[in-house]
mmCIF file of C-alpha atoms in Angstrom:
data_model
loop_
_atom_site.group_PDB
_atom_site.id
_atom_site.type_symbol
_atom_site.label_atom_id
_atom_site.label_comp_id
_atom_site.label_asym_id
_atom_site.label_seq_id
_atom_site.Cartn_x
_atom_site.Cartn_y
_atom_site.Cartn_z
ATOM 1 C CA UNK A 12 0.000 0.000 0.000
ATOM 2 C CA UNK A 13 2.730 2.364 1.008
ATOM 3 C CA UNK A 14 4.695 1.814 -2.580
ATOM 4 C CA UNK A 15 0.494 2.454 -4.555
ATOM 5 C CA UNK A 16 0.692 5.726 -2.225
ATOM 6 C CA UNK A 17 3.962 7.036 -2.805
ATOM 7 C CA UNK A 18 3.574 6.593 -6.639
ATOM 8 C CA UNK A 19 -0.113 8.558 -6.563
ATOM 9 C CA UNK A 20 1.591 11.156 -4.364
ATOM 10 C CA UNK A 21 4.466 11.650 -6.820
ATOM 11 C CA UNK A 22 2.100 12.422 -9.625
ATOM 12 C CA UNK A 23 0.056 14.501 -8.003
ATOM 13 C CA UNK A 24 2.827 16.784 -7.075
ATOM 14 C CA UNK A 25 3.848 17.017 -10.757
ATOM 15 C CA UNK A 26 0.712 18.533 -11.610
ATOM 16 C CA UNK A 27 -0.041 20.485 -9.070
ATOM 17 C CA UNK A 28 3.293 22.077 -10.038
ATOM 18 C CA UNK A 29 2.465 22.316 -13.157
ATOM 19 C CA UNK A 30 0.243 25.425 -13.927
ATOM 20 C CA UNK A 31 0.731 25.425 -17.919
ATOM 21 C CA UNK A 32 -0.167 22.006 -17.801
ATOM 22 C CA UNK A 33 -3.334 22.709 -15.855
ATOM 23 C CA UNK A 34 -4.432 25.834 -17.639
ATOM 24 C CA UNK A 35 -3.911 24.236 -21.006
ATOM 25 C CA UNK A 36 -5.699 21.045 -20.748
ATOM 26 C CA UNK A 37 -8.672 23.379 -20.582
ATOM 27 C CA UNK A 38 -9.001 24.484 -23.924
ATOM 28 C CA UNK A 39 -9.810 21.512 -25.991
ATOM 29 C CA UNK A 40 -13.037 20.801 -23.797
ATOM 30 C CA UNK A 41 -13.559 24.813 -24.177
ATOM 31 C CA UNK A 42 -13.480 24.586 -27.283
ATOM 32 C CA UNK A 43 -15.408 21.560 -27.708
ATOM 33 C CA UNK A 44 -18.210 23.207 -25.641
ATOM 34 C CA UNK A 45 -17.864 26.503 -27.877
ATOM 35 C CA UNK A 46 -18.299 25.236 -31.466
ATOM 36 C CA UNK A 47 -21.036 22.769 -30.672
ATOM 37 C CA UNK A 48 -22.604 24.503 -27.774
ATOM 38 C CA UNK A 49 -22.493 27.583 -28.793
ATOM 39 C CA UNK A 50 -22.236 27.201 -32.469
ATOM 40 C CA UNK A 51 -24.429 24.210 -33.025
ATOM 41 C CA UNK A 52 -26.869 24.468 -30.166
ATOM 42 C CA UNK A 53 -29.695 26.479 -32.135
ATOM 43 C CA UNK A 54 -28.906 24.281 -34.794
ATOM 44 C CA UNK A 55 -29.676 21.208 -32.279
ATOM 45 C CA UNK A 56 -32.631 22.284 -30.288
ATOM 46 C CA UNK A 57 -34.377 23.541 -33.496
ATOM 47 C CA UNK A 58 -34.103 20.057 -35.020
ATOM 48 C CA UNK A 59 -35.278 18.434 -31.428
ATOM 49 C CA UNK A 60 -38.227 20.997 -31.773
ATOM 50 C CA UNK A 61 -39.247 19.823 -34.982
ATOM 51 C CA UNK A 62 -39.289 16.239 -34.386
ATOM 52 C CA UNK A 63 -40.568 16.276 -30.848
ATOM 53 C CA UNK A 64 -43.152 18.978 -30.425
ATOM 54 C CA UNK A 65 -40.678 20.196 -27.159
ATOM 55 C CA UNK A 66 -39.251 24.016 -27.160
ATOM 56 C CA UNK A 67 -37.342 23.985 -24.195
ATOM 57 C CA UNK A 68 -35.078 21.685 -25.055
ATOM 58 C CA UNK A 69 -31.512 22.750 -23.806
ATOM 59 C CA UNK A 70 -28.535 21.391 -25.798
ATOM 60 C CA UNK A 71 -25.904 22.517 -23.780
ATOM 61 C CA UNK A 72 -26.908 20.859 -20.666
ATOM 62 C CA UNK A 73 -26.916 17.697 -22.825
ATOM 63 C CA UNK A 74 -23.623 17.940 -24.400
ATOM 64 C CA UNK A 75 -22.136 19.176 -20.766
ATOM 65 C CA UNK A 76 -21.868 15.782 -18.958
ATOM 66 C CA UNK A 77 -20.113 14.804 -22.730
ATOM 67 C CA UNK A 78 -17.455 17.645 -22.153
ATOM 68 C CA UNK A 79 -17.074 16.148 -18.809
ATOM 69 C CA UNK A 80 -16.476 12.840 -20.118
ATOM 70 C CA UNK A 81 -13.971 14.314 -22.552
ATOM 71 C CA UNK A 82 -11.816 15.832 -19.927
ATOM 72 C CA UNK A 83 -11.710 12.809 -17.897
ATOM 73 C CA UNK A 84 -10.450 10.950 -21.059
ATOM 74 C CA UNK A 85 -8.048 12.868 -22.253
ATOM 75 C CA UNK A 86 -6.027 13.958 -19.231
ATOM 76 C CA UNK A 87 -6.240 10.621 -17.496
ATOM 77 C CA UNK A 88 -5.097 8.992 -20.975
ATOM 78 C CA UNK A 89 -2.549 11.797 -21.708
ATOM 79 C CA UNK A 90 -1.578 11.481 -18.084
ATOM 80 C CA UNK A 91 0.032 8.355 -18.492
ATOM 81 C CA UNK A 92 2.251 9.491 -20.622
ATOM 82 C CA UNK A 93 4.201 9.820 -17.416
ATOM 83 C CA UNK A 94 5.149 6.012 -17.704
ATOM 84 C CA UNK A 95 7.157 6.574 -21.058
ATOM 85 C CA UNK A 96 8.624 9.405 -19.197
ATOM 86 C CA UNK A 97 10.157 7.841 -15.817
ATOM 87 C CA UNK A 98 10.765 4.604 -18.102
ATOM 88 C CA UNK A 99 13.236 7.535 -20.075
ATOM 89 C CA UNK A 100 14.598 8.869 -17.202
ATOM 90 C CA UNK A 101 15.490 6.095 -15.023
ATOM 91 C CA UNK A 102 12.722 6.398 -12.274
ATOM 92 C CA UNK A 103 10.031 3.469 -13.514
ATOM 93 C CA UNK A 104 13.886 1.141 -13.494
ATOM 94 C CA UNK A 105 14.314 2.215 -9.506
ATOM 95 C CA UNK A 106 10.910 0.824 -8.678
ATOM 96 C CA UNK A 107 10.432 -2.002 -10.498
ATOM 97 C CA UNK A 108 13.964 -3.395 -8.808
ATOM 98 C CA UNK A 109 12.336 -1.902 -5.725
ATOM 99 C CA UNK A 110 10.176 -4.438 -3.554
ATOM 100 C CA UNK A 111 6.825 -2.646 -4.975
ATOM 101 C CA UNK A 112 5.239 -5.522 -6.802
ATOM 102 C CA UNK A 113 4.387 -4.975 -10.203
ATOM 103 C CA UNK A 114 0.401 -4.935 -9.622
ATOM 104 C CA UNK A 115 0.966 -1.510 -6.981
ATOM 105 C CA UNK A 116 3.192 -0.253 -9.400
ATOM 106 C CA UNK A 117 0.517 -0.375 -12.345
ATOM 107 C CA UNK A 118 -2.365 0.590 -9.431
ATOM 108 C CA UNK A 119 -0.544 3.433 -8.116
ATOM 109 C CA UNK A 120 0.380 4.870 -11.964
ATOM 110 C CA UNK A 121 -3.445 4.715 -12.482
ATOM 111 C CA UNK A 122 -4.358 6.070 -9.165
ATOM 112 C CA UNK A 123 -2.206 9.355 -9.942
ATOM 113 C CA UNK A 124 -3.683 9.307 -13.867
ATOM 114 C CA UNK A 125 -7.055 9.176 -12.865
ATOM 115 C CA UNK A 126 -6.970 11.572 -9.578
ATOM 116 C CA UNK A 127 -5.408 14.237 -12.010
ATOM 117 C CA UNK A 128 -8.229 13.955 -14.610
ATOM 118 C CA UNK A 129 -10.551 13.938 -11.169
ATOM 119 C CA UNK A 130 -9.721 17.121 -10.727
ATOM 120 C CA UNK A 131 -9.900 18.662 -13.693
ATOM 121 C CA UNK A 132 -13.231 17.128 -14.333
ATOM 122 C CA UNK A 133 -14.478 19.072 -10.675
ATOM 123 C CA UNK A 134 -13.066 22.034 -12.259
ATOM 124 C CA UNK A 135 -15.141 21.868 -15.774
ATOM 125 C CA UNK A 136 -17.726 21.897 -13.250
ATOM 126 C CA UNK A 137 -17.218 25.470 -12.179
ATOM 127 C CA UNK A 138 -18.476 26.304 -15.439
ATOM 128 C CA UNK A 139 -22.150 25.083 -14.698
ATOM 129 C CA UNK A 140 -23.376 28.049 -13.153
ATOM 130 C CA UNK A 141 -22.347 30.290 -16.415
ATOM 131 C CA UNK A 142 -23.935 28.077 -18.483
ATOM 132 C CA UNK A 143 -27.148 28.030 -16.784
ATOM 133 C CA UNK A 144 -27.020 24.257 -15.691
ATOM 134 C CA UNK A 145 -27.830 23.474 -12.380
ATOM 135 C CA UNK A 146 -27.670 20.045 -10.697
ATOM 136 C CA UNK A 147 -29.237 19.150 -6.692
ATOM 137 C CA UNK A 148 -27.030 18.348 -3.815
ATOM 138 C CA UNK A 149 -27.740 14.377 -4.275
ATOM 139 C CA UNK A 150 -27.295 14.175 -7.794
ATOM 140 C CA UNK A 151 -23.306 15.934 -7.199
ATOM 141 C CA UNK A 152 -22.310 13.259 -4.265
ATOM 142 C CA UNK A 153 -23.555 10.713 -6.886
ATOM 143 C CA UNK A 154 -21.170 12.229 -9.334
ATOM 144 C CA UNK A 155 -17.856 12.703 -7.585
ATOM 145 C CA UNK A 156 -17.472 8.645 -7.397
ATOM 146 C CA UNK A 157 -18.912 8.244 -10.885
ATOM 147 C CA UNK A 158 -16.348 10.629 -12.085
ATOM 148 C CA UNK A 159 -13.585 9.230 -10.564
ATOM 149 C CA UNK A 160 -14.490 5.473 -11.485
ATOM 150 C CA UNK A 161 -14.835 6.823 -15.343
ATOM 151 C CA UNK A 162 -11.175 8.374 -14.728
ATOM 152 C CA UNK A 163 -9.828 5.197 -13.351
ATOM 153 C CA UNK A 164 -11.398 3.488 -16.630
ATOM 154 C CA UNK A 165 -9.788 5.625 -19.157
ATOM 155 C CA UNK A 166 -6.238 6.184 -16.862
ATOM 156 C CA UNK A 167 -6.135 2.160 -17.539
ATOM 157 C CA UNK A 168 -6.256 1.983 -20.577
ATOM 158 C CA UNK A 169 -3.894 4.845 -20.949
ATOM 159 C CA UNK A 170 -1.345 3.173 -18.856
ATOM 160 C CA UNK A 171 -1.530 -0.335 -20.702
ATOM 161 C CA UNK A 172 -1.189 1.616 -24.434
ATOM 162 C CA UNK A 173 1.888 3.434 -22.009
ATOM 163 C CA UNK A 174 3.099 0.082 -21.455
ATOM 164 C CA UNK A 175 3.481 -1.208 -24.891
ATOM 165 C CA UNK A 176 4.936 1.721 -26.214
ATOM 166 C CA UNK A 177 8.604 2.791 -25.981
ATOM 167 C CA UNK A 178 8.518 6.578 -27.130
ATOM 168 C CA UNK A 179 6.687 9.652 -26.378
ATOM 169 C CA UNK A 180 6.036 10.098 -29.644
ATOM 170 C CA UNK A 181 4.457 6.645 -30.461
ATOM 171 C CA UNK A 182 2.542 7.417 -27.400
ATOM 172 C CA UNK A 183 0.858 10.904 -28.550
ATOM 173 C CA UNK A 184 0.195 9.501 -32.298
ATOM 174 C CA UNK A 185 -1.169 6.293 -30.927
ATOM 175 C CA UNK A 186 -3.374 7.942 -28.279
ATOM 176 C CA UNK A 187 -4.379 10.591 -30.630
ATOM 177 C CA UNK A 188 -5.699 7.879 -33.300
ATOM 178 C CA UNK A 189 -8.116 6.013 -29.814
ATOM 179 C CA UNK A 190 -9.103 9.302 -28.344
ATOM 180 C CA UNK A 191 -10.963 11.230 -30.842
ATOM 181 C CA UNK A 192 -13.022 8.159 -32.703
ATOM 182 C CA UNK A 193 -13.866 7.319 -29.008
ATOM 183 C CA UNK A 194 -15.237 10.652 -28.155
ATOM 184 C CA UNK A 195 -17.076 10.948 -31.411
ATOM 185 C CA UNK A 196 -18.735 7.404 -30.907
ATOM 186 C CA UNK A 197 -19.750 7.984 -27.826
ATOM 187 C CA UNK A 198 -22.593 10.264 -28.149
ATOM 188 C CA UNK A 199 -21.041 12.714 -25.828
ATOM 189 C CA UNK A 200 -20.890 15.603 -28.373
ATOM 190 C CA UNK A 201 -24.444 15.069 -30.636
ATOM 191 C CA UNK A 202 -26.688 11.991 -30.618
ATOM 192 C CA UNK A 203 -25.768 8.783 -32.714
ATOM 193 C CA UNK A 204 -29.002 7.706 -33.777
ATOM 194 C CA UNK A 205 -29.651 5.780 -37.052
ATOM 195 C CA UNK A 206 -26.339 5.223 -37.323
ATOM 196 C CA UNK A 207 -25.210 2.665 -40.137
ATOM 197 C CA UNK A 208 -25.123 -1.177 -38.837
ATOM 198 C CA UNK A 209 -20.722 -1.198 -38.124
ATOM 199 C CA UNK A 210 -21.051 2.641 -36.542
ATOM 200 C CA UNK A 211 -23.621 1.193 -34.334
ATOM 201 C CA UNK A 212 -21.206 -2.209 -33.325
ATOM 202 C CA UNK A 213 -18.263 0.074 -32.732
ATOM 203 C CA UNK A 214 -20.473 2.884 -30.265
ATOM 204 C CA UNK A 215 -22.070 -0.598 -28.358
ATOM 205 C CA UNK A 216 -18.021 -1.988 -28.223
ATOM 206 C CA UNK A 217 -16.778 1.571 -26.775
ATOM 207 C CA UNK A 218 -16.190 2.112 -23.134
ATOM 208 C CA UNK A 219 -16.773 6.116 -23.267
ATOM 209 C CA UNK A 220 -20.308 4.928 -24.615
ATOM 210 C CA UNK A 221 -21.190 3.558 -21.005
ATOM 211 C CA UNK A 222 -19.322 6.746 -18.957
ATOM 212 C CA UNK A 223 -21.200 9.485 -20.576
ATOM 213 C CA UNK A 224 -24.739 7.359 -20.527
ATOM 214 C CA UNK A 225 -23.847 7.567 -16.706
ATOM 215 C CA UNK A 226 -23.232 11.103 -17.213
ATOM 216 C CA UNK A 227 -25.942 11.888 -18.795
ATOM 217 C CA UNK A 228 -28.588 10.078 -16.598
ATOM 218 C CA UNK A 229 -26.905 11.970 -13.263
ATOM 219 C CA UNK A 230 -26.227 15.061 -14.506
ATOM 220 C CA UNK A 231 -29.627 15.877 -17.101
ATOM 221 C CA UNK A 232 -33.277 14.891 -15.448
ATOM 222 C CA UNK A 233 -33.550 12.252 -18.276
ATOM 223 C CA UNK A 234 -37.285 10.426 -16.521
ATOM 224 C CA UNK A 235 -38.679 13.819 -16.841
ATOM 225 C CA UNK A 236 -38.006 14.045 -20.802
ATOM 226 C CA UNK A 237 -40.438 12.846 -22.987
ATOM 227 C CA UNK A 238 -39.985 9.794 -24.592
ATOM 228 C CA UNK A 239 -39.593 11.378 -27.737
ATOM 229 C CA UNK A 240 -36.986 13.007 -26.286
ATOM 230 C CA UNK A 241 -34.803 10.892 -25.064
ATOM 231 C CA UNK A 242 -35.268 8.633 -28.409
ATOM 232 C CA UNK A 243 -34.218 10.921 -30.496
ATOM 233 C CA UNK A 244 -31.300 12.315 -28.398
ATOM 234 C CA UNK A 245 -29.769 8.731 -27.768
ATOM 235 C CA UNK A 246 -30.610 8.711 -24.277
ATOM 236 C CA UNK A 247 -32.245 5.099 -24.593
ATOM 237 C CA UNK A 248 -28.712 2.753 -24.786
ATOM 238 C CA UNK A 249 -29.064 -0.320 -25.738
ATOM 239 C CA UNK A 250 -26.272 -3.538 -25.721
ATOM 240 C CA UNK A 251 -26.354 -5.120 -28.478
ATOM 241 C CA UNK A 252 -30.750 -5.134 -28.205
ATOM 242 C CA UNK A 253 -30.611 -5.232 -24.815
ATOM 243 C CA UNK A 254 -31.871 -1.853 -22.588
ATOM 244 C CA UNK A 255 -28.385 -0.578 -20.298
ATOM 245 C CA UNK A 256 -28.840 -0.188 -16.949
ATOM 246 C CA UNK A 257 -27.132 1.882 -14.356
ATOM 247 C CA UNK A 258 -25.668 -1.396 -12.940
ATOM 248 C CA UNK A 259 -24.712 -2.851 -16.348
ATOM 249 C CA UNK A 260 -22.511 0.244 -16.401
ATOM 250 C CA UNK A 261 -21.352 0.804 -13.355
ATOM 251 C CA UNK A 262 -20.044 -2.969 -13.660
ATOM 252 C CA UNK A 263 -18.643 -2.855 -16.841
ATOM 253 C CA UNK A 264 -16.516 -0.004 -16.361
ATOM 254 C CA UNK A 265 -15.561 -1.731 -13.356
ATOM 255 C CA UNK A 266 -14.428 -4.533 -15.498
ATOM 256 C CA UNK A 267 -13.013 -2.833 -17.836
ATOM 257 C CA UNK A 268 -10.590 -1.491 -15.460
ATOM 258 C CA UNK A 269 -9.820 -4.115 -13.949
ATOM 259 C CA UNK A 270 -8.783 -6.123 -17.162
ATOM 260 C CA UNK A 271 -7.024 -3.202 -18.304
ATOM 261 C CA UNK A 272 -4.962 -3.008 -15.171
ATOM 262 C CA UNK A 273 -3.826 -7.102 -15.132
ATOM 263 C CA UNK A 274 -2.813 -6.903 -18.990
ATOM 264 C CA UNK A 275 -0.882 -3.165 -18.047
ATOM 265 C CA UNK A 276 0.961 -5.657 -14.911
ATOM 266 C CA UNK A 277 1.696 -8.237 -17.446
ATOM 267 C CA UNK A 278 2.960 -6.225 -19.691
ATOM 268 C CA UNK A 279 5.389 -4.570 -16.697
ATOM 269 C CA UNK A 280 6.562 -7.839 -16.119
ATOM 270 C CA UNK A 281 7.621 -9.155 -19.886
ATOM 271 C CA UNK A 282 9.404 -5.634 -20.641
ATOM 272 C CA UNK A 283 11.311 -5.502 -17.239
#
């Protein structure tokens, strides 16, 4: 436990320290939230007007749990990058000949990935308020430990691409060629609906599909929308035919991390 510790605390000082880092990590999410937000939104609620009969229809709250989602992805993904980094510089060789087993090694990396997306996520949330969104008391204690679970998700798979990879640069263009597909299938940005048949197999087989689904059914009052509604904004998930539940997600996320973590280990342990 102490070695899981000391590797969270390590990378949580290097981003606290830093600011750049923290500052800039901002603006893709910003900018995310700008040109379809902003720019699309009238676009958006126009076309949900039209189909469903309902004017007050509010695309940026829908899209906002998405730009959540985003953030946790790509910080806890990019975080890892940190593995490449002490693997360069001699600190990942110290503590893997240290008596840290390879599983708290992997756990700890993870840990520190997916508390720094944690809080960077909390901190897209200041924005709420200027955007007119407001969520109750209950609903934010059930999304702190949704958030962080969803960061822990993405932070493993981050550190088992991390793992395979032996340059920075592989890193970035590998990571760049996952992230964006996955945030586009998702249906964290606009809804995926009538989608041809392989679109539809690839959304169902991506884990980001499942996080902002969670998202969305904390953070938007999705049993008060009309059915139309929440048809024709994707809000009605499905597994391969089968309705998603809460629980389904919740536990495959769970799994997913999990699996990702033991192949990252493995991994650790051929290389080194």
């Amino acid at each position: 436990m102490e070695g899981i510790i000391a590797i969270w605390q390590r990378d949580m000082i290097k981003f606290f320290r830093d600011r750049p880092r923290m500052i800039g990590s901002f603006s893709m999410p910003i900018l995310f939230l700008i040109v379809f937000g902003v720019g699309m939104g009238g676009a958006m609620e126009s076309l949900v007007a039209s189909g469903t009969g309902t004017e007050d229809f509010n695309y940026v709250e829908f899209i906002f749990p998405g730009i959540i989602s985003m953030t946790l992805l790509m910080t806890s993904i990019f975080s890892s990058l940190s593995v490449i980094q002490d693997r360069d510089f001699g600190y990942m060789r110290e503590i893997l000949v240290s008596p840290v087993s390879r599983v708290n090694i992997a756990i700890g990396k993870m840990l520190g990935s997916a508390s720094v997306a944690f809080v960077q996520g909390v901190m897209m949330l200041v924005l709420m308020p200027f955007l007119g969104i407001t969520i109750d008391f209950v609903s934010f204690l059930q999304l702190l430990p949704v958030m962080f679970m969803i960061a822990c998700a993405f932070a493993s798979l981050g550190l088992l691409v991390a793992s395979l990879l032996n340059s920075m640069q592989g890193f970035q263009l590998v990571v760049n060629i996952l992230v964006m597909p996955m945030i586009f299938m998702s249906g964290a940005l606009f809804p995926l609906n009538n989608m041809p048949g392989w679109v539809d197999f690839l959304v169902t087989l991506n884990p980001v599909t499942y996080g902002v689904d969670l998202m969305k059914h904390i953070m938007i009052d999705v049993e008060n929308l009309s059915s139309m509604v929440r048809e024709e904004m994707g809000l009605n998930l499905t597994f391969f035919g089968q309705p998603v539940t809460t629980a389904g997600e919740v536990i495959f996320l769970l799994g997913f991390t999990a699996l990702l973590i033991l192949l990252a280990t493995l991994t650790f342990r051929r290389k080194n």
